[in-house]
XYZ file of C-alpha atoms in Angstrom:
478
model
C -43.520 -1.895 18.509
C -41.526 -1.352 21.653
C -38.710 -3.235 22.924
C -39.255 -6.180 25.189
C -35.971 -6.082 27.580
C -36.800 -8.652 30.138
C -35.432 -11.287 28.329
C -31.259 -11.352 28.097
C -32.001 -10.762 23.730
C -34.009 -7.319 23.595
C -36.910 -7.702 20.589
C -40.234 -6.993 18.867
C -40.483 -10.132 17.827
C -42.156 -12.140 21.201
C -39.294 -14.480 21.482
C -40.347 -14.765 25.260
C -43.558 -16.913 23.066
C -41.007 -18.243 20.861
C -39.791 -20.480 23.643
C -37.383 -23.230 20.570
C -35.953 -19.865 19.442
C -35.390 -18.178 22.554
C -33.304 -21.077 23.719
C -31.216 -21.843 20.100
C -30.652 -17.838 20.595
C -29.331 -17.706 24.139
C -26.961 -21.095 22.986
C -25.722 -19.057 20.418
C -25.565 -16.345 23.031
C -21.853 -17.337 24.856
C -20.265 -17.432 21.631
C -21.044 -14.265 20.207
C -19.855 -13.011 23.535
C -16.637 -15.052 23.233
C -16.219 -13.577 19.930
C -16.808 -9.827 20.633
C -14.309 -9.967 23.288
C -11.423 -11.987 20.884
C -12.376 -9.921 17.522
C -14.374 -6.674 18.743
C -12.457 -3.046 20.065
C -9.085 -4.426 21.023
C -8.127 -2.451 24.431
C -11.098 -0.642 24.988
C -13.759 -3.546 26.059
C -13.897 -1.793 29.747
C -14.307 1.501 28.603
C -17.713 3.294 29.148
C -18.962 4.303 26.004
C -21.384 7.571 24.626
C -23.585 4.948 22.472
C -27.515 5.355 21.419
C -29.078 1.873 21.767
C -32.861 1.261 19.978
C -35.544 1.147 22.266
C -38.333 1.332 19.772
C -38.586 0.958 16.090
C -40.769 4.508 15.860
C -38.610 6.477 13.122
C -39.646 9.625 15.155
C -37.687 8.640 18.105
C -35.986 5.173 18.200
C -32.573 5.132 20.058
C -31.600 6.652 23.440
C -28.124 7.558 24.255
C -26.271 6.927 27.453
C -23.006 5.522 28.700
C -22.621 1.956 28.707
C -19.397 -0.589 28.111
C -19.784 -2.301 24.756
C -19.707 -5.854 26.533
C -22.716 -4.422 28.211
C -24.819 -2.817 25.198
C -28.226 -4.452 24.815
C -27.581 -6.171 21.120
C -31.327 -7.244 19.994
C -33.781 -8.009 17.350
C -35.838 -5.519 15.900
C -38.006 -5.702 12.999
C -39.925 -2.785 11.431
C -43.768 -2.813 12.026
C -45.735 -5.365 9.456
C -47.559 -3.572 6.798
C -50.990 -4.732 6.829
C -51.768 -7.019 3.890
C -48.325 -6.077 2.339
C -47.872 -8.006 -1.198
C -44.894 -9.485 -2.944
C -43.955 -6.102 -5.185
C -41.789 -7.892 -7.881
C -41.496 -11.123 -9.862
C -43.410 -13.734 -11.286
C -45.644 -13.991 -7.765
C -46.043 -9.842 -8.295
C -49.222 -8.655 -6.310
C -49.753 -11.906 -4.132
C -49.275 -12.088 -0.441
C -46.201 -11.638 1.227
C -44.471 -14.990 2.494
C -44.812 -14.864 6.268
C -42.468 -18.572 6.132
C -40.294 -19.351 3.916
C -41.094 -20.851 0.398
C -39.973 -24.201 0.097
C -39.083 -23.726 -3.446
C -36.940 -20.599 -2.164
C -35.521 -21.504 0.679
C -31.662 -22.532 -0.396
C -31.510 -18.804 -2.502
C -32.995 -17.127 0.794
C -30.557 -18.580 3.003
C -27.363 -17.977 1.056
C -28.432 -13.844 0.868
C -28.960 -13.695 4.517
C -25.926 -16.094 5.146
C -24.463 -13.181 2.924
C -25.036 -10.032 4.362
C -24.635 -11.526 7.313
C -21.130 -12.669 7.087
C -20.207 -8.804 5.806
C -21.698 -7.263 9.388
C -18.716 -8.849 11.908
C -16.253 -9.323 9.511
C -16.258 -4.959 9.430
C -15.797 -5.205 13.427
C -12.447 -7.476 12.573
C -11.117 -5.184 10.003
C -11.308 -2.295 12.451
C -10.991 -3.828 15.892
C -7.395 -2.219 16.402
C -8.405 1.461 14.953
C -8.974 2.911 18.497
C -5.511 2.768 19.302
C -4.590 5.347 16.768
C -8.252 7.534 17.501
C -8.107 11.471 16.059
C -10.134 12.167 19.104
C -13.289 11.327 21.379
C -15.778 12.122 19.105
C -14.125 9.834 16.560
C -13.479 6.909 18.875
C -17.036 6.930 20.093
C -18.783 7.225 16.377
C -16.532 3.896 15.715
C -17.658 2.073 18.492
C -21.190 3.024 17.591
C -20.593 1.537 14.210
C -18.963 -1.145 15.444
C -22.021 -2.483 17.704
C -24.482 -1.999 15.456
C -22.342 -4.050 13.071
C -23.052 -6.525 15.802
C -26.808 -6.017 15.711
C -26.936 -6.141 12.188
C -24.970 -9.757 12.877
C -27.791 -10.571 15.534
C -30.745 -9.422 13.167
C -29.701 -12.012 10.326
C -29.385 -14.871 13.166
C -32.739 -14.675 14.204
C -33.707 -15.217 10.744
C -31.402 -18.348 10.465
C -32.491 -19.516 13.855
C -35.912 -19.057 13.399
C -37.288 -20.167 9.998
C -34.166 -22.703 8.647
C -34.425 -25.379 11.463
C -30.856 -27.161 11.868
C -28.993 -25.643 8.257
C -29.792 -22.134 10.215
C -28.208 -22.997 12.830
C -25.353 -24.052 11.668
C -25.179 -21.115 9.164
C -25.222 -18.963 12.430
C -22.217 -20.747 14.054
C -20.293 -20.402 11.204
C -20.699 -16.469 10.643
C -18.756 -16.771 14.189
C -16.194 -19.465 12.879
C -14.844 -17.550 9.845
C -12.240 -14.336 10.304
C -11.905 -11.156 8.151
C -8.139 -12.239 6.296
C -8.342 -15.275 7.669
C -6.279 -17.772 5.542
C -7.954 -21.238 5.992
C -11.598 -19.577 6.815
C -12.151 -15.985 5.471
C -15.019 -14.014 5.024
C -17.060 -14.647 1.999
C -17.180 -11.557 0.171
C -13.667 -10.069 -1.211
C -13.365 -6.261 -0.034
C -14.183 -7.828 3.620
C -10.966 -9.871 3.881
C -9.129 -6.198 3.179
C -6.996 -4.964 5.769
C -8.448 -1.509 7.348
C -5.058 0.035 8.384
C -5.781 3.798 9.119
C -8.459 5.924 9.721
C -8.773 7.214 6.061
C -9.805 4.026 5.420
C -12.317 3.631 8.119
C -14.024 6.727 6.831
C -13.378 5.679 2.828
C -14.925 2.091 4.065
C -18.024 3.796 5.822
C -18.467 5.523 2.949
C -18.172 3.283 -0.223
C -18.334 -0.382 1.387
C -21.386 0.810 3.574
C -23.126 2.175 1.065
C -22.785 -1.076 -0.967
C -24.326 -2.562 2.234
C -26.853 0.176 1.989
C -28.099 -0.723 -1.878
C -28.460 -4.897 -0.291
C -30.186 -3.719 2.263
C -32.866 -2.204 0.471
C -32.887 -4.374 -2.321
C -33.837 -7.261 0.264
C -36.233 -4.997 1.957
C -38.775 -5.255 -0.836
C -38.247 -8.774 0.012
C -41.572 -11.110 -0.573
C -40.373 -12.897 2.469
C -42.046 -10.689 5.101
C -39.420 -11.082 8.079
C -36.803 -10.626 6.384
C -38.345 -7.161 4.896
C -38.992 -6.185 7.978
C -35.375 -6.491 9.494
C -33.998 -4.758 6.527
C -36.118 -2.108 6.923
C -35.079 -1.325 9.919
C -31.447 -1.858 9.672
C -31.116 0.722 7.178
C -32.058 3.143 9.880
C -29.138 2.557 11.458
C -26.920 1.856 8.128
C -27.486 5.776 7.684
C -25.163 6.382 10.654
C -22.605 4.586 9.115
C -22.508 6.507 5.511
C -22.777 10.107 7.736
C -19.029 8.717 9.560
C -18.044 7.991 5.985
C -18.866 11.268 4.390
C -18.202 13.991 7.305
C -15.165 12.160 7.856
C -13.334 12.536 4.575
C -15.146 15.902 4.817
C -13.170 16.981 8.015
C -9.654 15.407 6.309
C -10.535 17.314 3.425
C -10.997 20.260 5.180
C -8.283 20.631 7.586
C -6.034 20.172 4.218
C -7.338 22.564 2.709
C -6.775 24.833 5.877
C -3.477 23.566 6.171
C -2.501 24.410 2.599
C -4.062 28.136 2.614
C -2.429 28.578 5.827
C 1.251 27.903 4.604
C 0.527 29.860 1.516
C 0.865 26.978 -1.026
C -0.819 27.104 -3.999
C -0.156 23.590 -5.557
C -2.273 21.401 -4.139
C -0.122 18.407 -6.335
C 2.398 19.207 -4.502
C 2.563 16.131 -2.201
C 6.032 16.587 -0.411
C 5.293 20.325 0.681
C 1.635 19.684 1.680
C 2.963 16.183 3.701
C 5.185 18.214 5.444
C 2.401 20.741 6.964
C 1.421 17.115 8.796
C -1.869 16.665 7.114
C -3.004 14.009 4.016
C -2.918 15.325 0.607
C -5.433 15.893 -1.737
C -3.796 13.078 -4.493
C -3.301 10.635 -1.423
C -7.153 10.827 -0.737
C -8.022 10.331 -4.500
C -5.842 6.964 -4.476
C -7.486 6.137 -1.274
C -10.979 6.727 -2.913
C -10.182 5.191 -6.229
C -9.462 1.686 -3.994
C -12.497 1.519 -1.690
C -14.482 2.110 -4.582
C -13.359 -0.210 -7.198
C -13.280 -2.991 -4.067
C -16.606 -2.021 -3.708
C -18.091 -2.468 -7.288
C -16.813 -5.867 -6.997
C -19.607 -6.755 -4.100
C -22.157 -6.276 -6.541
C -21.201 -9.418 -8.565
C -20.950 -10.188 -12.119
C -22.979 -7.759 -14.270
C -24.770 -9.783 -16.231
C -25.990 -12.694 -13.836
C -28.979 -15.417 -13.812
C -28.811 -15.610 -10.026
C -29.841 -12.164 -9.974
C -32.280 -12.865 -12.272
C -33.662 -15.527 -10.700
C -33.916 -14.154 -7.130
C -35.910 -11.382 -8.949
C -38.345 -13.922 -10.523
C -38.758 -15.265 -7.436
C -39.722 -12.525 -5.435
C -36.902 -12.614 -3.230
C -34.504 -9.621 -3.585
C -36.175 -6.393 -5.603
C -34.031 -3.343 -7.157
C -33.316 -0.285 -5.391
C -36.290 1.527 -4.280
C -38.643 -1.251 -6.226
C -42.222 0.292 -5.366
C -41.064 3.541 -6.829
C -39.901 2.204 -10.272
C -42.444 3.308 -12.752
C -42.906 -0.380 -15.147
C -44.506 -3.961 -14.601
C -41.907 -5.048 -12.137
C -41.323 -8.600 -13.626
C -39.213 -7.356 -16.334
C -40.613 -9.339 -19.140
C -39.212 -7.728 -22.567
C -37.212 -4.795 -20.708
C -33.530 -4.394 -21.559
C -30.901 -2.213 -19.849
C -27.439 -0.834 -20.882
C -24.710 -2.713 -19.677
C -20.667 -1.963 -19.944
C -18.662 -4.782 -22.000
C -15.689 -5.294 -23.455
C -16.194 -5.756 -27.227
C -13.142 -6.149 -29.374
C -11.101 -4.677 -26.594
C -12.977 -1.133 -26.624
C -15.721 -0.515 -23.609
C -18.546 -0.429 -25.112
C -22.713 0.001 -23.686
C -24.586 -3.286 -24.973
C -28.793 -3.264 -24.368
C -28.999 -7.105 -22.322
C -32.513 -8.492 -20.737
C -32.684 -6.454 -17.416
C -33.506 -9.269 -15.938
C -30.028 -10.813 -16.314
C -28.370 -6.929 -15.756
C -30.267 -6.249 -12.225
C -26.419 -6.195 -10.941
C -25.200 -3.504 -13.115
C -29.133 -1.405 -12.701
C -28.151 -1.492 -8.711
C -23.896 -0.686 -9.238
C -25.663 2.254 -11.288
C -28.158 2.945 -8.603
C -24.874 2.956 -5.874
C -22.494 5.190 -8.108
C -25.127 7.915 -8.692
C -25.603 7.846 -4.717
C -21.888 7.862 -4.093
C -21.469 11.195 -6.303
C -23.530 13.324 -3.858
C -21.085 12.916 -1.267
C -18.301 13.315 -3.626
C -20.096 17.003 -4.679
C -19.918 18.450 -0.967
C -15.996 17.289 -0.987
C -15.502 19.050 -3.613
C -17.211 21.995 -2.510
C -15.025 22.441 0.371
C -11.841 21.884 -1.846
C -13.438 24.941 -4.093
C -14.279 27.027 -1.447
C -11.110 26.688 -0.045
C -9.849 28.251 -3.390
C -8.157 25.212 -5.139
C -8.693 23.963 -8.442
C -8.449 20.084 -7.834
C -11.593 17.751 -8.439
C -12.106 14.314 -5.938
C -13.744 11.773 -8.966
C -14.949 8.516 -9.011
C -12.526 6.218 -11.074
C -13.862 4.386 -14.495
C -15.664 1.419 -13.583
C -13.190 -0.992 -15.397
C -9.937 0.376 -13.338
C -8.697 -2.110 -10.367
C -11.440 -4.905 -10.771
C -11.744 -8.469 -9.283
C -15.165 -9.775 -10.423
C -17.087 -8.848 -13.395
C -16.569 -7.969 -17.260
C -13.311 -6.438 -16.528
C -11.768 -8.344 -14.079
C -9.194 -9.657 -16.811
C -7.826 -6.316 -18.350
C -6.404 -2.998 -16.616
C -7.519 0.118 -17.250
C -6.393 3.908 -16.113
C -9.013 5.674 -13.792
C -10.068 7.430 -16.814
C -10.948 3.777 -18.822
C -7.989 3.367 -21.090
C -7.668 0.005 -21.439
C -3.563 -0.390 -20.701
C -1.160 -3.698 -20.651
C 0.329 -5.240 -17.766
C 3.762 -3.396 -17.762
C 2.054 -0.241 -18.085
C -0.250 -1.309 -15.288
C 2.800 -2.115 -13.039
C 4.881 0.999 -13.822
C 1.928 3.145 -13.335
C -0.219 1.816 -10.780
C 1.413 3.707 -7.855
C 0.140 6.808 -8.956
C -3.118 5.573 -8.958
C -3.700 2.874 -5.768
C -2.013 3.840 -2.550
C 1.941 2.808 -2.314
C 3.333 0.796 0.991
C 4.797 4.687 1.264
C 1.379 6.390 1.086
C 0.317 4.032 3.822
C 3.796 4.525 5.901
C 2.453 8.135 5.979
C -0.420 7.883 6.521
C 0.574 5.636 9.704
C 2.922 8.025 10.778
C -0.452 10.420 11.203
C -2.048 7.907 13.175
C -1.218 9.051 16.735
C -4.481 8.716 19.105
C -5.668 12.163 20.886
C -7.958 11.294 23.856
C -8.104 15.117 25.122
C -11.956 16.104 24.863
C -12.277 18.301 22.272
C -8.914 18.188 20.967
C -8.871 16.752 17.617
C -5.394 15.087 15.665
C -3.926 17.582 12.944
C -5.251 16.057 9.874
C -8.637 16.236 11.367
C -11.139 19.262 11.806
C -13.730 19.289 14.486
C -17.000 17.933 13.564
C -19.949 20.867 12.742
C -21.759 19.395 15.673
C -21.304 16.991 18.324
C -22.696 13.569 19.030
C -26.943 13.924 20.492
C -25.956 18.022 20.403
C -23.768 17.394 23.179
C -21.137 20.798 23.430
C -17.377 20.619 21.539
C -15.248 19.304 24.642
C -17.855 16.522 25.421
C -16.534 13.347 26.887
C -17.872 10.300 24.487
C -15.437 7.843 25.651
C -13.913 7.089 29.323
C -11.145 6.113 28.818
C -9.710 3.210 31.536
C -6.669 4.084 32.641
């Protein structure tokens, strides 16, 4: 399962056999390009970057690393090896053979989930195409760059899908994912949290984090997939995805950290004590809890309505499976199962049993906040070791929604349901204010020194491939 690289798209997938394919690709070719250069890493496009690139799709050793500019990087398709006589684990068609094309009867669902998660993958690259102006160091500049073209990949992976097995609708799904613009008034991205603006590096890292892992759960619920191929590619973008999640979570780690350091340093004992802490030139610890309590209440509201008959019906179908599907211990079609769901009844939040067929939403939000508390357990562990008595927590799952049961009420992080003047008075002290954010701004100064690092930051445990602590990842033009 080696790379082929002699033809201008690196794959697995013999596209230099797949002559119709090969050619819709390299048309669609000059306008990715044109649109990595208008939307990708504003001022850095020239810049030889530290960046691992897959050559192989071997777990034990797929990526080499090297310098390279991003214009430059080798973007390509690569699915995971086929599993021999692989069957369709889920659904009504549960036990038959995988779909190597697509089901007729399927095919409108299984384009609009790839059109999906592919319109999430460069609309990221927008939101953070101007963070490496304000970079807290090399290391940091590099790791988004890495993100960012594998963003692009990801982008690439779900073309070849379009291209290949949706004849003219595909490829006209694939110009548009290149037509539409994260914010974009008249033509935004399709999914909510990806039209957010991603000011500041706390951000970035709360984004890689919570929105990633979202993008994490889709992944693997569509690599159970009964449509082979597009198994496959999922399967092998969440090797990658992983990447993204460890930015995320060593990132807020570091911030974290170097607050904590900050604090014990100057002696202060309050760690509430915003103006004090601020002044030390580092992010408090209540700042970072707003932060959180936004990325992850954006990020509930990509997993849909929680009680939904689309969901239910690309189940039946065989189409998209729940997290980790083949591990699930029942009869996988769901037949007389029912699951707990949260509902508003009589204005109280209240757990109501519904057919888990209809609450495969709220089974995979479930699946995503259980995997977003481990992170959450090593913040806090620095925070405690530190000394402090203050607790990072995930916010109630009614607080700050846009989609769902509780899109129409407002609730406190800790789920008291509230009215809308209470809500307005309040809600500074729970989202981030246009202060917070002039703060955190006013942190944002970029530090291109190898191995220096800004002062809200701490150094990384280890570098980048083990390279040593004053490593150059980025070259900087100048």
């Amino acid at each position: 399962m080696n790379v082929d690289y002699s033809t201008k798209i690196p794959n697995n997938v013999n596209l230099s056999e797949d002559r119709q394919v090969l050619k819709a690709l390299e048309g669609w070719h000059p306008g990715y390009m044109d649109w990595w250069g208008d939307m990708g890493p504003e001022g850095f496009q020239q810049s030889l970057v530290y960046l691992r690139t897959a050559y192989s799709v071997d777990p034990r050793g797929w990526a080499k690393f090297d310098y390279v500019k991003m214009p430059e990087y080798r973007w390509g398709i690569l699915l995971a090896p086929q599993e021999e006589n692989r069957v369709i684990p889920f659904g009504e068609n549960y036990g038959k053979p995988a779909w190597q094309e697509v089901p007729g009867e399927h095919r409108a669902t299984l384009r609009r989930l790839i059109v999906i998660q592919g319109d999430t993958e460069p609309a990221s690259v927008e939101q953070q195409r101007h963070l490496g102006k304000t970079a807290p160091s090399l290391y940091d500049l590099r790791n988004l760059f890495q993100v960012n073209v594998e963003e692009g990949r990801h982008l690439w992976a779900m073309v070849y899908l379009l291209q290949k097995y949706f004849g003219r609708d595909g490829r006209e799904e694939a110009d548009d994912l290149l037509r539409r613009r994260s914010g974009d008034a008249d033509s935004p991205r399709m999914l909510g949290a990806f039209n957010e603006a991603t000011p500041d590096w706390l951000s970035f890292f709360m984004f890689t984090y919570f929105t990633d892992r979202d993008g994490k759960m889709q992944l693997h619920s569509l690599a159970q997939s009964g449509f082979d191929p597009l198994s496959r590619t999922c399967r092998f973008m969440l090797t990658e995805e992983a990447h993204h999640m460890f930015v995320g979570e060593t990132g807020i780690s570091r911030v974290v950290q170097r607050t904590c350091e900050a604090m014990k340093a100057a002696g202060i004992t309050d760690p509430t004590d915003v103006a004090k802490v601020r002044a030390l030139g580092v992010i408090d610890l209540p700042t970072i809890q707003k932060k959180l309590n936004l990325h992850y209440s954006l990020s509930l509201d990509l997993f849909g309505s929680e009680v939904s008959t689309n969901a239910a019906n690309a189940f039946n179908a065989g189409i998209k499976g729940r997290y980790k599907e083949t591990q699930i211990d029942d009869d996988h079609q769901l037949k007389n199962a029912t699951y707990p769901v949260l509902k508003l009844v009589d204005g109280v939040i209240k757990r109501v049993d519904e057919p888990a067929l209809t609450a495969l939403n709220m089974r995979l939000r479930d699946d995503y906040t259980q995997d977003c508390v481990k992170g959450m357990l090593r913040w806090n562990k620095v925070i405690s070791t530190a000394g402090y008595q203050y607790k990072l927590t995930l916010p109630n799952v009614a607080f700050h929604r846009q989609i769902g049961e509780f899109k129409d009420v407002h609730a406190t992080p800790d789920g008291v349901l509230i009215d809308d003047a209470t809500w307005n008075q309040r809600k500074g002290e729970w989202l981030p204010s246009s202060q917070d954010g002039d703060f955190i701004a006013s942190l944002m100064k970029p530090v291109t020194e190898a191995g220096q690092y800004a002062s809200w930051i701490s150094p990384p445990k280890v570098g980048i491939d083990n390279k040593p602590g004053d490593f150059e990842y980025v070259k900087i033009e100048t």
